[in-house]
Short mmCIF file of C-alpha atoms in Angstrom, two decimals:
data_model
loop_
_atom_site.label_atom_id
_atom_site.label_comp_id
_atom_site.label_asym_id
_atom_site.label_seq_id
_atom_site.Cartn_x
_atom_site.Cartn_y
_atom_site.Cartn_z
CA PRO A 1342 0.00 0.00 0.00
CA ASP A 1343 2.96 2.37 0.42
CA VAL A 1344 4.24 1.95 -3.14
CA ARG A 1345 4.08 4.95 -5.41
CA VAL A 1346 4.60 4.59 -9.17
CA LEU A 1347 6.44 7.37 -10.98
CA ALA A 1348 5.48 6.85 -14.60
CA GLN A 1349 7.54 8.38 -17.40
CA ASP A 1350 6.61 8.39 -21.06
CA PHE A 1351 10.24 7.85 -22.10
CA ARG A 1352 13.60 6.70 -20.78
CA ALA A 1353 15.62 9.83 -20.15
CA GLY A 1354 18.93 8.14 -19.32
CA PHE A 1355 20.45 6.64 -16.18
CA GLY A 1356 21.14 9.89 -14.33
CA ALA A 1357 17.92 11.66 -15.27
CA ASN A 1358 15.75 8.63 -14.47
CA HIS A 1359 17.31 8.13 -11.05
CA ASN A 1360 17.30 11.85 -10.29
CA THR A 1361 13.53 11.90 -10.93
CA VAL A 1362 13.06 9.22 -8.29
CA ILE A 1363 15.50 10.80 -5.83
CA ARG A 1364 13.72 14.16 -6.09
CA ALA A 1365 10.35 12.46 -5.48
CA THR A 1366 11.50 10.77 -2.26
CA GLU A 1367 12.35 12.01 1.21
CA GLY A 1368 14.15 9.17 3.02
CA ARG A 1369 17.59 9.48 4.66
CA TYR A 1370 18.93 6.98 2.15
CA VAL A 1371 18.20 6.19 -1.49
CA TYR A 1372 18.73 2.66 -2.84
CA VAL A 1373 19.52 3.06 -6.55
CA LEU A 1374 18.89 -0.21 -8.39
CA ASN A 1375 19.03 -1.10 -12.05
CA GLU A 1376 16.02 -2.92 -13.39
CA ASP A 1377 18.28 -5.92 -14.09
CA THR A 1378 19.09 -6.54 -10.40
CA THR A 1379 17.50 -8.94 -7.97
CA ALA A 1380 18.19 -10.39 -4.54
CA GLY A 1381 16.82 -12.92 -2.10
CA ASP A 1382 17.54 -10.43 0.69
CA TRP A 1383 17.97 -6.76 -0.22
CA ALA A 1384 19.56 -6.26 3.24
CA PHE A 1385 17.78 -2.98 3.96
CA ASP A 1386 18.12 -3.35 7.74
CA ARG A 1387 21.85 -4.20 7.61
CA ILE A 1388 22.61 -1.39 5.17
CA VAL A 1389 20.73 1.21 7.21
CA ALA A 1390 22.40 0.00 10.43
CA TYR A 1391 25.84 0.31 8.81
CA LEU A 1392 25.15 3.78 7.41
CA ASP A 1393 23.66 4.97 10.70
CA ALA A 1394 26.83 3.79 12.48
CA HIS A 1395 29.13 5.43 9.89
CA PRO A 1396 27.82 8.97 9.31
CA ARG A 1397 30.61 9.97 6.86
CA VAL A 1398 29.76 7.19 4.39
CA ALA A 1399 27.89 8.79 1.50
CA ALA A 1400 27.66 5.78 -0.80
CA LEU A 1401 27.62 2.05 -0.21
CA GLY A 1402 27.95 -0.48 -3.00
CA PRO A 1403 27.00 -4.10 -2.33
CA ARG A 1404 28.77 -7.14 -3.79
CA LEU A 1405 27.38 -7.77 -7.26
CA VAL A 1406 27.27 -11.26 -8.67
CA TYR A 1407 26.31 -12.71 -12.04
CA PRO A 1408 23.20 -14.95 -12.16
CA ASP A 1409 25.50 -18.00 -11.89
CA GLY A 1410 26.96 -16.65 -8.60
CA ARG A 1411 30.36 -15.51 -9.90
CA LEU A 1412 31.69 -12.23 -8.50
CA GLN A 1413 31.09 -9.22 -10.73
CA ASP A 1414 33.68 -6.51 -10.24
CA SER A 1415 31.85 -3.41 -9.07
CA ALA A 1416 34.33 -1.22 -7.16
CA TRP A 1417 37.43 0.40 -8.61
CA ARG A 1418 40.05 3.11 -8.24
CA PHE A 1419 39.31 6.38 -10.01
CA PRO A 1420 40.57 6.40 -13.59
CA THR A 1421 43.85 8.29 -13.83
CA PRO A 1422 46.59 7.91 -16.44
CA LEU A 1423 48.64 5.76 -14.01
CA VAL A 1424 45.70 3.58 -12.92
CA SER A 1425 44.67 3.15 -16.56
CA ALA A 1426 48.19 2.15 -17.62
CA VAL A 1427 48.53 -0.37 -14.79
CA GLY A 1428 45.07 -1.70 -15.59
CA LEU A 1429 45.94 -2.15 -19.26
CA LEU A 1430 49.24 -3.85 -18.52
CA SER A 1431 47.68 -6.25 -16.02
CA VAL A 1432 44.38 -6.67 -17.91
CA GLY A 1433 42.65 -4.97 -14.98
CA LYS A 1434 43.93 -7.44 -12.40
CA ILE A 1435 46.35 -5.26 -10.42
CA GLY A 1436 45.76 -1.92 -8.72
CA VAL A 1437 42.41 -1.14 -10.33
CA LYS A 1438 39.70 -3.41 -8.89
CA GLN A 1439 38.67 -2.78 -5.31
CA SER A 1440 35.75 -5.22 -5.08
CA GLY A 1441 36.39 -8.39 -3.13
CA GLY A 1442 37.20 -9.45 0.39
CA ALA A 1443 34.85 -10.35 3.19
CA GLN A 1444 34.55 -7.05 5.09
CA CYS A 1445 33.34 -3.55 4.29
CA HIS A 1446 36.16 -1.35 3.06
CA PRO A 1447 36.67 2.09 1.52
CA VAL A 1448 36.93 2.34 -2.26
CA ASP A 1449 37.12 5.13 -4.81
CA TRP A 1450 33.87 4.36 -6.63
CA VAL A 1451 31.16 1.73 -6.85
CA MET A 1452 28.95 0.71 -9.75
CA GLY A 1453 25.56 2.42 -9.93
CA ALA A 1454 23.70 -0.82 -10.74
CA ALA A 1455 23.12 -1.19 -6.97
CA LEU A 1456 24.11 1.77 -4.86
CA VAL A 1457 22.84 3.19 -1.57
CA LEU A 1458 23.26 6.94 -1.23
CA ARG A 1459 22.98 9.21 1.80
CA ARG A 1460 20.57 12.06 1.04
CA GLU A 1461 22.54 14.51 3.20
CA ALA A 1462 25.58 13.95 0.96
CA LEU A 1463 23.49 14.33 -2.21
CA ASP A 1464 22.08 17.59 -0.85
CA GLU A 1465 25.67 18.80 -0.53
CA VAL A 1466 27.18 17.71 -3.87
CA GLY A 1467 24.15 17.30 -6.11
CA LEU A 1468 22.59 14.37 -7.90
CA PHE A 1469 23.74 12.35 -10.91
CA ASP A 1470 25.06 14.54 -13.75
CA GLU A 1471 22.44 14.18 -16.47
CA GLN A 1472 24.96 15.15 -19.17
CA PHE A 1473 26.28 11.57 -19.01
CA PRO A 1474 23.74 9.60 -21.06
CA LEU A 1475 24.60 6.17 -19.64
CA TYR A 1476 28.02 5.31 -18.27
CA PHE A 1477 30.27 7.12 -15.77
CA ASN A 1478 27.41 8.75 -13.82
CA ASP A 1479 28.47 6.64 -10.84
CA VAL A 1480 32.17 7.50 -11.23
CA ASP A 1481 31.38 11.21 -11.43
CA LEU A 1482 29.05 11.19 -8.42
CA CYS A 1483 31.49 9.19 -6.27
CA TYR A 1484 34.30 11.54 -7.31
CA ARG A 1485 32.30 14.61 -6.26
CA LEU A 1486 31.38 12.93 -2.96
CA LYS A 1487 35.03 12.08 -2.22
CA GLN A 1488 36.14 15.62 -3.18
CA ALA A 1489 33.65 16.94 -0.60
CA GLY A 1490 35.15 14.70 2.11
CA TRP A 1491 32.60 11.88 2.09
CA GLU A 1492 33.48 8.17 2.10
CA ILE A 1493 32.54 5.47 -0.41
CA VAL A 1494 32.32 1.88 0.87
CA TYR A 1495 32.10 -1.55 -0.75
CA ASP A 1496 30.04 -4.01 1.32
CA PRO A 1497 30.63 -7.64 0.27
CA ARG A 1498 28.22 -8.90 2.96
CA VAL A 1499 25.26 -7.69 0.89
CA ARG A 1500 24.77 -9.76 -2.28
CA ILE A 1501 22.86 -8.46 -5.30
CA VAL A 1502 22.43 -10.40 -8.55
CA HIS A 1503 23.07 -8.20 -11.58
CA VAL A 1504 22.33 -9.41 -15.10
CA GLU A 1505 25.02 -7.15 -16.55
CA GLY A 1506 23.96 -5.43 -19.75
CA ALA A 1507 20.29 -6.46 -19.66
CA SER A 1508 19.21 -2.82 -19.35
CA THR A 1509 21.57 -1.47 -22.00
CA ARG A 1510 20.62 -4.13 -24.58
CA GLN A 1511 17.22 -2.41 -24.80
CA ALA A 1512 18.76 1.00 -25.58
CA ARG A 1513 19.71 2.13 -29.07
#
């Protein structure tokens, strides 16, 4: 009974679509989810408890897995010339990926397919940049949050299934 549908006549892009929902809500936290995600347990209580206990965390990215259960990399270092060079030389295996491990830990940025954001931090730095039509909205937002002194965390204890690319296959 507490569900509200926000109907749009068109898909405006990742940032614009999520910004529409964020502007229409009032909660302390916003759980951004792609339509190609699912979970047996969305872990709302655990996520809220963690964020309540860590007031400087602006964004939390859960562990993403493919439908077959394999880990999907979803947290990385910010792209810089050095990080990009190391990533190319190691095929992305050294110094770039930050997803993994068994405990919550700070990262540079987390994938927007499943991302919990603190409204207070969004009020400070702004929402997703709608100039990015699809990719890098999450990188840009996490960068602005970090620049403002907020923390970004990867939480491998929360598991979300992401059918990578299912949303983008529908777009031209």
